[in-house]
Amino acid sequence: MIREQDKGMSVIVKTVTRFTMGLILLYGIYILSHGHLSPGGGFAGGVIVALSFVLLMLAYGKETALKKFPKGVVSFFENAGAIMFLSIALLGFTGGYFFLNFLDKGEPYKLFSAGIIPLCNIAISLKVGAGLFAIFVALVLVKLESEKKV
Amino acid sequence: MTIYFLCLVLFCVGLYCVLRKRNIIKIIVGIIICEYAVNLFFILAAYRVGGRAPIFSAQTDISNMVDPLPAALVLTAIVIGLATTALLVAIAMRIYEKYGTFDITKISELRG
Amino acid sequence: MIELYILLIFMIVGAIIAIEVKDLLSSVVTVGAVGIALSMAFLILKAPDVAITQLVVEILCLIILIRATLKKDLPFISTGRWFLNTLITVGFIAMFLFVAAKALKDLPDFGYPIMKVAKIYIANGLAQTGAANVVSSVMLDFRAYDTLGEATVLFTAVIGVLAVVRKIGRKNQEGQDD
């Protein structure tokens, strides 16, 4: 227990992080899923989702965060986002051309509307969030090792 | 027209930093400032007097929207800017590993 | 529009402080302040999508930059041909400013854009895509190729960061960070 507390920041920061991290993640999901109705969209939502994991990593140290989110999972999400975006674009060929909005448009101002745009938002947010989190993990991890060496 | 000129002055501050400073982190800061100025210029060019945000509403009929196209372009440019900044920071950290300094003149001296 | 002028002057002053201050950490934090002022300017200019993205990206950018400057504070030394370098730089910037200020005269006035392309998007956006947010429908339906290119650039940048960073990890054999 004492060894666990040594890693990362103080108890106050850890407690506040435990309460706020879920809310930040939820807010990111809200932003990205309502991207076609209100300001926001895939980019902002993805970065907010990445920021919630960055907060976890800053507060609890790298071991706890990487136990929850290994590197393989991050790269899997990034690849899944890219493949999802491209396959949505390719499915447009069923109706004629690349990036065709082939789904039903639905009723405006409702959550399930606008055809492929919410799906594209989800794909973009997966890609952006996983990519930026991978950049952060790479920068933090490598620097810690080399600082130990120097 | 004055506001365009102020935006241009902001760009020139960043350009001065990139051209004149010798610390790598300061050069990255200058590039970030240039990026801000360019993004702001795009959005300034899209503004319309008395315009509203480009989002349709079910209740009211909105006719005077600001230009949505530069906003869509800038939205992608911001994220690309973050990614390139991270790449620059990674290269700067690597340079610090190898040479032990951020000064670019020292680096070229050490090599020769 | 007076608040826009105040924000822009604040940004210029903040940028000058950021490039002239000796301490690297103060410089990075001042850039963060400039970025948040930019986010407020976007909000005043009626671009809420861009404002949210700028605010969020600014925080992550600040974290990455602080990570780079931590415990590496070096004194800034200015030696050599200080006068000549400054003279050449200021001359170049003055020439650039002169040409750009001449070019600004051909732009449409501030507040009255032409909107030749965007007129079509606004008129047909809701009917053709069903999305209430016009920026979202432009970004993911009318101009989805831009987003595809952006995804490619982001992917390339991630690969570049991992490649640059991995080379250090290979050099010391005992640490397996994978």
Short mmCIF file of C-alpha atoms in Angstrom, two decimals:
data_model
loop_
_atom_site.label_atom_id
_atom_site.label_comp_id
_atom_site.label_asym_id
_atom_site.label_seq_id
_atom_site.Cartn_x
_atom_site.Cartn_y
_atom_site.Cartn_z
CA MET A 1 0.00 0.00 0.00
CA ILE A 2 2.77 2.38 0.90
CA ARG A 3 4.66 1.40 -2.20
CA GLU A 4 1.62 2.10 -4.31
CA GLN A 5 1.27 5.52 -2.82
CA ASP A 6 4.85 6.36 -3.64
CA LYS A 7 4.20 6.19 -7.37
CA GLY A 8 2.44 9.12 -8.91
CA MET A 9 1.21 12.18 -7.07
CA SER A 10 -0.27 12.74 -3.60
CA VAL A 11 -3.46 11.22 -2.17
CA ILE A 12 -5.52 14.36 -2.82
CA VAL A 13 -4.72 14.32 -6.51
CA LYS A 14 -5.43 10.61 -6.76
CA THR A 15 -8.81 10.92 -5.05
CA VAL A 16 -9.91 13.84 -7.20
CA THR A 17 -8.74 11.99 -10.29
CA ARG A 18 -10.80 8.95 -9.33
CA PHE A 19 -13.92 11.10 -9.17
CA THR A 20 -13.34 13.27 -12.22
CA MET A 21 -11.86 10.87 -14.75
CA GLY A 22 -15.14 9.11 -15.48
CA LEU A 23 -16.92 12.41 -15.89
CA ILE A 24 -14.29 13.67 -18.33
CA LEU A 25 -14.55 10.44 -20.33
CA LEU A 26 -18.34 10.72 -20.39
CA TYR A 27 -18.14 14.34 -21.54
CA GLY A 28 -15.83 13.34 -24.36
CA ILE A 29 -18.24 10.64 -25.48
CA TYR A 30 -21.11 13.15 -25.34
CA ILE A 31 -19.16 15.65 -27.44
CA LEU A 32 -18.29 13.12 -30.11
CA SER A 33 -21.70 11.49 -30.33
CA HIS A 34 -23.53 14.80 -30.67
CA GLY A 35 -21.10 16.17 -33.23
CA HIS A 36 -23.73 16.49 -35.96
CA LEU A 37 -26.20 18.41 -33.78
CA SER A 38 -24.10 20.76 -31.65
CA PRO A 39 -20.56 22.17 -31.59
CA GLY A 40 -17.88 19.57 -31.12
CA GLY A 41 -17.31 16.56 -33.29
CA GLY A 42 -14.80 13.83 -33.69
CA PHE A 43 -11.63 15.84 -33.21
CA ALA A 44 -12.56 17.56 -29.95
CA GLY A 45 -14.21 14.45 -28.54
CA GLY A 46 -11.23 12.27 -29.34
CA VAL A 47 -8.80 14.69 -27.73
CA ILE A 48 -10.98 14.90 -24.58
CA VAL A 49 -11.09 11.10 -24.34
CA ALA A 50 -7.31 11.01 -24.71
CA LEU A 51 -6.96 13.73 -22.05
CA SER A 52 -8.88 11.65 -19.50
CA PHE A 53 -6.32 8.85 -19.84
CA VAL A 54 -3.50 11.38 -19.76
CA LEU A 55 -4.90 12.62 -16.44
CA LEU A 56 -4.95 9.04 -15.12
CA MET A 57 -1.36 8.58 -16.18
CA LEU A 58 -0.18 11.85 -14.64
CA ALA A 59 -1.87 11.18 -11.32
CA TYR A 60 -1.22 7.47 -10.81
CA GLY A 61 2.12 7.01 -12.54
CA LYS A 62 2.84 5.11 -15.70
CA GLU A 63 2.52 1.56 -14.33
CA THR A 64 -1.13 1.79 -13.28
CA ALA A 65 -2.22 3.48 -16.49
CA LEU A 66 -0.33 1.09 -18.70
CA LYS A 67 -1.79 -1.87 -16.80
CA LYS A 68 -5.25 -0.55 -17.71
CA PHE A 69 -4.23 0.41 -21.23
CA PRO A 70 -1.31 -1.55 -22.69
CA LYS A 71 0.37 -0.32 -25.84
CA GLY A 72 -1.20 -3.06 -27.93
CA VAL A 73 -4.70 -1.86 -27.05
CA VAL A 74 -3.83 1.70 -28.07
CA SER A 75 -2.47 0.64 -31.44
CA PHE A 76 -5.49 -1.64 -31.94
CA PHE A 77 -7.87 1.30 -31.39
CA GLU A 78 -5.93 3.50 -33.79
CA ASN A 79 -5.97 0.83 -36.48
CA ALA A 80 -9.65 0.17 -35.86
CA GLY A 81 -10.44 3.87 -36.32
CA ALA A 82 -8.53 4.06 -39.60
CA ILE A 83 -10.07 0.87 -40.99
CA MET A 84 -13.57 1.94 -39.91
CA PHE A 85 -13.24 5.32 -41.62
CA LEU A 86 -11.92 3.80 -44.82
CA SER A 87 -14.52 1.04 -44.92
CA ILE A 88 -17.33 3.55 -44.44
CA ALA A 89 -15.87 5.48 -47.36
CA LEU A 90 -15.55 2.34 -49.47
CA LEU A 91 -19.11 1.26 -48.73
CA GLY A 92 -20.20 4.37 -50.58
CA PHE A 93 -19.43 2.47 -53.79
CA THR A 94 -22.62 0.50 -53.25
CA GLY A 95 -24.51 3.62 -54.26
CA GLY A 96 -22.10 5.24 -56.68
CA TYR A 97 -18.97 6.97 -55.42
CA PHE A 98 -16.40 7.28 -52.62
CA PHE A 99 -17.71 8.90 -49.42
CA LEU A 100 -21.33 8.64 -50.50
CA ASN A 101 -23.80 9.19 -47.68
CA PHE A 102 -25.55 5.88 -48.34
CA LEU A 103 -27.49 5.49 -45.10
CA ASP A 104 -30.92 6.84 -44.42
CA LYS A 105 -30.84 10.52 -43.47
CA GLY A 106 -33.50 10.17 -40.84
CA GLU A 107 -35.28 12.98 -39.12
CA PRO A 108 -33.25 16.18 -38.58
CA TYR A 109 -32.32 17.36 -35.06
CA LYS A 110 -32.48 13.81 -33.69
CA LEU A 111 -29.53 11.81 -32.42
CA PHE A 112 -29.93 9.00 -34.96
CA SER A 113 -29.88 11.02 -38.12
CA ALA A 114 -27.51 12.33 -40.77
CA GLY A 115 -26.50 8.98 -42.25
CA ILE A 116 -22.81 8.20 -42.02
CA ILE A 117 -21.74 11.37 -40.21
CA PRO A 118 -22.04 10.01 -36.61
CA LEU A 119 -20.21 6.82 -37.62
CA CYS A 120 -17.44 8.91 -39.20
CA ASN A 121 -17.26 10.98 -36.01
CA ILE A 122 -16.75 7.83 -33.94
CA ALA A 123 -14.05 6.56 -36.32
CA ILE A 124 -12.22 9.92 -36.35
CA SER A 125 -12.37 10.20 -32.57
CA LEU A 126 -10.96 6.68 -32.12
CA LYS A 127 -8.14 7.52 -34.47
CA VAL A 128 -7.31 10.95 -33.00
CA GLY A 129 -7.62 9.89 -29.37
CA ALA A 130 -5.55 6.73 -29.72
CA GLY A 131 -2.93 8.52 -31.82
CA LEU A 132 -2.45 11.40 -29.41
CA PHE A 133 -2.39 9.07 -26.40
CA ALA A 134 0.25 6.95 -28.15
CA ILE A 135 2.36 10.08 -28.75
CA PHE A 136 2.04 11.05 -25.08
CA VAL A 137 2.94 7.56 -23.84
CA ALA A 138 5.96 7.41 -26.13
CA LEU A 139 7.29 10.80 -25.04
CA VAL A 140 6.79 10.13 -21.32
CA LEU A 141 8.14 6.57 -21.22
CA VAL A 142 11.31 7.11 -23.17
CA LYS A 143 12.22 10.27 -21.37
CA LEU A 144 11.93 8.61 -17.99
CA GLU A 145 14.35 5.85 -18.99
CA SER A 146 16.95 8.16 -20.45
CA GLU A 147 16.80 10.53 -17.49
CA LYS A 148 17.62 7.58 -15.29
CA LYS A 149 20.62 6.82 -17.48
CA VAL A 150 21.95 10.40 -17.55
CA MET B 1 -8.77 46.22 -42.01
CA THR B 2 -6.87 47.10 -38.83
CA ILE B 3 -7.66 43.73 -37.34
CA TYR B 4 -6.11 41.90 -40.28
CA PHE B 5 -3.00 43.98 -39.76
CA LEU B 6 -2.85 43.08 -36.05
CA CYS B 7 -3.10 39.41 -37.01
CA LEU B 8 -0.20 39.96 -39.41
CA VAL B 9 1.84 41.55 -36.61
CA LEU B 10 1.24 38.42 -34.50
CA PHE B 11 2.54 36.31 -37.37
CA CYS B 12 5.62 38.53 -37.62
CA VAL B 13 6.35 38.10 -33.90
CA GLY B 14 6.42 34.36 -34.42
CA LEU B 15 8.53 34.72 -37.55
CA TYR B 16 11.06 36.87 -35.67
CA CYS B 17 11.28 34.18 -32.99
CA VAL B 18 11.90 31.43 -35.55
CA LEU B 19 14.55 33.43 -37.40
CA ARG B 20 16.41 34.97 -34.50
CA LYS B 21 16.34 32.70 -31.44
CA ARG B 22 18.86 29.92 -30.94
CA ASN B 23 17.11 27.75 -28.38
CA ILE B 24 15.19 24.87 -29.95
CA ILE B 25 12.26 25.17 -27.52
CA LYS B 26 12.01 28.88 -28.36
CA ILE B 27 11.92 28.00 -32.07
CA ILE B 28 9.07 25.54 -31.42
CA VAL B 29 7.24 28.30 -29.51
CA GLY B 30 7.67 30.60 -32.51
CA ILE B 31 6.24 27.98 -34.86
CA ILE B 32 3.24 27.57 -32.54
CA ILE B 33 2.63 31.34 -32.55
CA CYS B 34 2.79 31.43 -36.37
CA GLU B 35 0.24 28.60 -36.45
CA TYR B 36 -2.10 30.54 -34.14
CA ALA B 37 -1.87 33.61 -36.36
CA VAL B 38 -2.71 31.68 -39.52
CA ASN B 39 -5.68 29.94 -37.88
CA LEU B 40 -6.98 33.24 -36.56
CA PHE B 41 -6.65 34.82 -40.00
CA PHE B 42 -8.83 32.12 -41.55
CA ILE B 43 -11.56 32.59 -38.97
CA LEU B 44 -11.37 36.38 -39.23
CA ALA B 45 -11.91 36.14 -42.96
CA ALA B 46 -15.03 34.04 -42.33
CA TYR B 47 -16.72 36.48 -39.93
CA ARG B 48 -19.90 38.21 -40.98
CA VAL B 49 -21.38 41.26 -39.28
CA GLY B 50 -24.31 40.18 -37.13
CA GLY B 51 -23.82 36.58 -38.17
CA ARG B 52 -24.64 33.51 -36.13
CA ALA B 53 -22.88 30.23 -35.59
CA PRO B 54 -23.39 27.80 -38.50
CA ILE B 55 -25.78 25.43 -36.72
CA PHE B 56 -29.38 25.00 -37.78
CA SER B 57 -32.06 25.17 -35.13
CA ALA B 58 -35.49 23.57 -35.10
CA GLN B 59 -37.28 26.55 -33.54
CA THR B 60 -35.87 29.60 -35.31
CA ASP B 61 -35.08 30.16 -38.95
CA ILE B 62 -31.48 31.30 -39.26
CA SER B 63 -30.45 33.00 -42.47
CA ASN B 64 -27.32 35.01 -41.61
CA MET B 65 -24.69 32.38 -40.86
CA VAL B 66 -20.95 32.94 -40.82
CA ASP B 67 -18.87 31.12 -43.39
CA PRO B 68 -18.57 27.43 -42.34
CA LEU B 69 -15.87 26.44 -44.81
CA PRO B 70 -12.80 28.08 -43.12
CA ALA B 71 -13.96 26.65 -39.79
CA ALA B 72 -13.90 23.15 -41.26
CA LEU B 73 -10.43 23.75 -42.72
CA VAL B 74 -9.03 25.19 -39.47
CA LEU B 75 -10.49 22.32 -37.44
CA THR B 76 -8.28 19.83 -39.25
CA ALA B 77 -5.31 22.22 -39.21
CA ILE B 78 -5.36 22.52 -35.40
CA VAL B 79 -5.07 18.76 -34.86
CA ILE B 80 -2.35 18.48 -37.50
CA GLY B 81 -0.53 21.32 -35.72
CA LEU B 82 -0.60 19.39 -32.45
CA ALA B 83 0.78 16.28 -34.15
CA THR B 84 3.63 18.16 -35.84
CA THR B 85 4.42 19.95 -32.57
CA ALA B 86 4.72 16.59 -30.85
CA LEU B 87 7.05 15.41 -33.62
CA LEU B 88 9.21 18.54 -33.19
CA VAL B 89 9.33 18.01 -29.42
CA ALA B 90 10.39 14.40 -29.89
CA ILE B 91 13.22 15.46 -32.21
CA ALA B 92 14.26 18.19 -29.75
CA MET B 93 14.39 15.70 -26.88
CA ARG B 94 16.49 13.38 -29.03
CA ILE B 95 18.89 16.25 -29.78
CA TYR B 96 19.13 16.99 -26.05
CA GLU B 97 19.95 13.34 -25.42
CA LYS B 98 22.79 13.36 -27.92
CA TYR B 99 24.36 16.78 -27.36
CA GLY B 100 23.21 17.82 -23.89
CA THR B 101 22.08 21.26 -25.03
CA PHE B 102 19.22 23.05 -26.79
CA ASP B 103 21.48 25.65 -28.42
CA ILE B 104 21.58 25.15 -32.19
CA THR B 105 24.94 26.89 -32.70
CA LYS B 106 26.58 24.59 -30.16
CA ILE B 107 25.17 21.59 -32.00
CA SER B 108 26.75 22.52 -35.29
CA GLU B 109 30.07 23.22 -33.55
CA LEU B 110 30.06 19.87 -31.81
CA ARG B 111 29.54 17.95 -35.00
CA GLY B 112 32.49 19.43 -36.91
CA MET C 1 -15.82 44.38 -31.77
CA ILE C 2 -13.72 46.19 -29.19
CA GLU C 3 -13.19 42.96 -27.23
CA LEU C 4 -11.60 41.38 -30.29
CA TYR C 5 -9.01 44.19 -30.45
CA ILE C 6 -8.30 43.77 -26.73
CA LEU C 7 -7.81 40.02 -27.16
CA LEU C 8 -5.53 40.48 -30.16
CA ILE C 9 -3.37 43.03 -28.36
CA PHE C 10 -3.22 40.67 -25.37
CA MET C 11 -2.09 37.89 -27.70
CA ILE C 12 0.62 40.04 -29.27
CA VAL C 13 1.93 41.14 -25.88
CA GLY C 14 1.84 37.55 -24.63
CA ALA C 15 3.73 36.35 -27.70
CA ILE C 16 6.43 39.01 -27.22
CA ILE C 17 6.78 38.01 -23.55
CA ALA C 18 6.92 34.35 -24.52
CA ILE C 19 9.81 34.83 -26.92
CA GLU C 20 11.78 37.29 -24.80
CA VAL C 21 11.59 35.76 -21.31
CA LYS C 22 14.71 33.90 -20.16
CA ASP C 23 13.02 31.04 -18.32
CA LEU C 24 11.88 28.24 -20.64
CA LEU C 25 9.02 27.10 -18.41
CA SER C 26 7.60 30.64 -18.19
CA SER C 27 7.82 30.91 -21.96
CA VAL C 28 5.85 27.70 -22.47
CA VAL C 29 3.17 28.71 -19.95
CA THR C 30 2.81 32.12 -21.64
CA VAL C 31 2.20 30.35 -24.95
CA GLY C 32 -0.60 28.47 -23.21
CA ALA C 33 -2.16 31.78 -22.17
CA VAL C 34 -1.96 33.00 -25.77
CA GLY C 35 -3.69 29.83 -26.95
CA ILE C 36 -6.55 30.24 -24.49
CA ALA C 37 -6.99 33.87 -25.59
CA LEU C 38 -7.14 32.54 -29.17
CA SER C 39 -9.89 30.15 -28.11
CA MET C 40 -11.89 33.07 -26.69
CA ALA C 41 -11.37 34.99 -29.92
CA PHE C 42 -12.79 32.03 -31.87
CA LEU C 43 -15.81 32.05 -29.60
CA ILE C 44 -16.40 35.75 -30.23
CA LEU C 45 -16.03 35.19 -33.97
CA LYS C 46 -18.91 32.65 -33.88
CA ALA C 47 -16.94 29.48 -34.49
CA PRO C 48 -17.73 27.30 -31.44
CA ASP C 49 -16.45 24.05 -32.96
CA VAL C 50 -13.02 25.55 -33.50
CA ALA C 51 -13.06 27.12 -30.03
CA ILE C 52 -13.68 23.80 -28.28
CA THR C 53 -11.02 22.03 -30.32
CA GLN C 54 -8.48 24.80 -29.78
CA LEU C 55 -9.04 24.81 -26.00
CA VAL C 56 -8.63 21.05 -25.69
CA VAL C 57 -5.65 20.82 -28.02
CA GLU C 58 -3.97 23.69 -26.18
CA ILE C 59 -4.05 21.74 -22.90
CA LEU C 60 -2.46 18.65 -24.44
CA CYS C 61 0.11 20.79 -26.26
CA LEU C 62 1.02 22.49 -22.97
CA ILE C 63 1.47 19.14 -21.23
CA ILE C 64 3.78 17.88 -23.99
CA LEU C 65 5.84 21.10 -24.02
CA ILE C 66 6.20 21.15 -20.23
CA ARG C 67 7.32 17.52 -20.38
CA ALA C 68 10.03 18.57 -22.83
CA THR C 69 11.33 21.50 -20.78
CA LEU C 70 11.24 19.93 -17.31
CA LYS C 71 14.59 20.08 -15.46
CA LYS C 72 16.35 21.26 -18.57
CA ASP C 73 16.48 24.96 -17.92
CA LEU C 74 19.51 26.40 -19.62
CA PRO C 75 20.74 29.98 -19.57
CA PHE C 76 20.39 31.74 -22.87
CA ILE C 77 23.71 32.98 -24.23
CA SER C 78 23.87 35.61 -26.92
CA THR C 79 27.28 35.99 -28.48
CA GLY C 80 28.68 36.66 -31.91
CA ARG C 81 27.25 38.96 -34.56
CA TRP C 82 24.24 40.06 -32.58
CA PHE C 83 23.74 43.39 -34.33
CA LEU C 84 24.08 42.10 -37.88
CA ASN C 85 21.73 39.18 -37.30
CA THR C 86 19.05 41.36 -35.77
CA LEU C 87 19.37 43.91 -38.56
CA ILE C 88 18.94 41.30 -41.27
CA THR C 89 15.98 39.72 -39.48
CA VAL C 90 14.21 43.01 -38.88
CA GLY C 91 14.81 44.05 -42.48
CA PHE C 92 13.32 40.81 -43.79
CA ILE C 93 10.29 41.12 -41.53
CA ALA C 94 9.75 44.76 -42.51
CA MET C 95 9.82 43.81 -46.19
CA PHE C 96 7.39 40.97 -45.55
CA LEU C 97 5.06 43.25 -43.59
CA PHE C 98 5.12 45.88 -46.36
CA VAL C 99 4.23 43.41 -49.10
CA ALA C 100 1.57 41.69 -46.99
CA ALA C 101 -0.05 44.96 -45.98
CA LYS C 102 -0.29 45.88 -49.66
CA ALA C 103 -1.86 42.51 -50.40
CA LEU C 104 -4.41 42.95 -47.61
CA LYS C 105 -6.01 45.82 -49.54
CA ASP C 106 -7.40 43.37 -52.10
CA LEU C 107 -9.27 41.32 -49.52
CA PRO C 108 -12.97 41.90 -48.94
CA ASP C 109 -13.74 44.09 -45.93
CA PHE C 110 -13.80 42.59 -42.46
CA GLY C 111 -17.29 41.32 -41.73
CA TYR C 112 -18.44 41.03 -45.34
CA PRO C 113 -17.17 37.73 -46.82
CA ILE C 114 -17.98 36.68 -50.37
CA MET C 115 -19.10 33.10 -49.46
CA LYS C 116 -19.26 31.86 -53.02
CA VAL C 117 -18.81 28.18 -52.12
CA ALA C 118 -20.36 28.22 -48.66
CA LYS C 119 -23.65 29.53 -50.02
CA ILE C 120 -24.32 26.16 -51.63
CA TYR C 121 -23.38 24.28 -48.47
CA ILE C 122 -25.67 26.37 -46.29
CA ALA C 123 -28.58 26.13 -48.71
CA ASN C 124 -28.35 22.36 -49.27
CA GLY C 125 -26.65 21.18 -46.10
CA LEU C 126 -29.65 20.23 -44.02
CA ALA C 127 -31.57 18.66 -46.88
CA GLN C 128 -28.72 16.61 -48.35
CA THR C 129 -26.97 15.36 -45.22
CA GLY C 130 -29.49 15.72 -42.40
CA ALA C 131 -26.91 17.18 -40.01
CA ALA C 132 -27.81 20.35 -38.15
CA ASN C 133 -24.19 21.38 -37.70
CA VAL C 134 -23.02 22.76 -41.04
CA VAL C 135 -19.33 22.53 -40.10
CA SER C 136 -19.73 18.82 -39.40
CA SER C 137 -21.55 18.21 -42.65
CA VAL C 138 -18.91 20.12 -44.62
CA MET C 139 -16.11 18.25 -42.88
CA LEU C 140 -17.46 14.71 -43.15
CA ASP C 141 -19.74 14.78 -46.17
CA PHE C 142 -19.02 17.51 -48.71
CA ARG C 143 -15.29 17.63 -48.11
CA ALA C 144 -14.49 14.25 -46.59
CA TYR C 145 -11.28 13.98 -48.59
CA ASP C 146 -9.79 16.73 -46.39
CA THR C 147 -10.49 14.62 -43.34
CA LEU C 148 -8.99 11.56 -45.00
CA GLY C 149 -5.81 13.54 -45.71
CA GLU C 150 -5.76 14.81 -42.15
CA ALA C 151 -6.01 11.25 -40.84
CA THR C 152 -3.10 10.27 -43.05
CA VAL C 153 -0.96 13.14 -41.78
CA LEU C 154 -1.80 12.29 -38.16
CA PHE C 155 -0.90 8.65 -38.74
CA THR C 156 2.41 9.67 -40.31
CA ALA C 157 3.19 11.97 -37.38
CA VAL C 158 2.48 9.19 -34.85
CA ILE C 159 4.75 6.81 -36.77
CA GLY C 160 7.43 9.52 -36.89
CA VAL C 161 7.29 10.15 -33.14
CA LEU C 162 7.45 6.42 -32.37
CA ALA C 163 10.39 5.96 -34.77
CA VAL C 164 12.36 8.90 -33.37
CA VAL C 165 11.76 7.77 -29.80
CA ARG C 166 12.32 4.06 -30.34
CA LYS C 167 15.91 4.45 -31.44
CA ILE C 168 16.90 5.50 -27.92
CA GLY C 169 15.15 2.47 -26.46
CA ARG C 170 17.15 0.14 -28.70
CA LYS C 171 20.47 1.54 -27.60
CA ASN C 172 20.36 0.38 -23.98
CA GLN C 173 19.75 -3.32 -24.25
CA GLU C 174 18.50 -4.03 -20.74
CA GLY C 175 15.29 -2.00 -20.85
CA GLN C 176 12.40 -3.69 -22.60
CA ASP C 177 9.70 -1.05 -22.52
CA ASP C 178 7.40 -2.90 -24.85
#
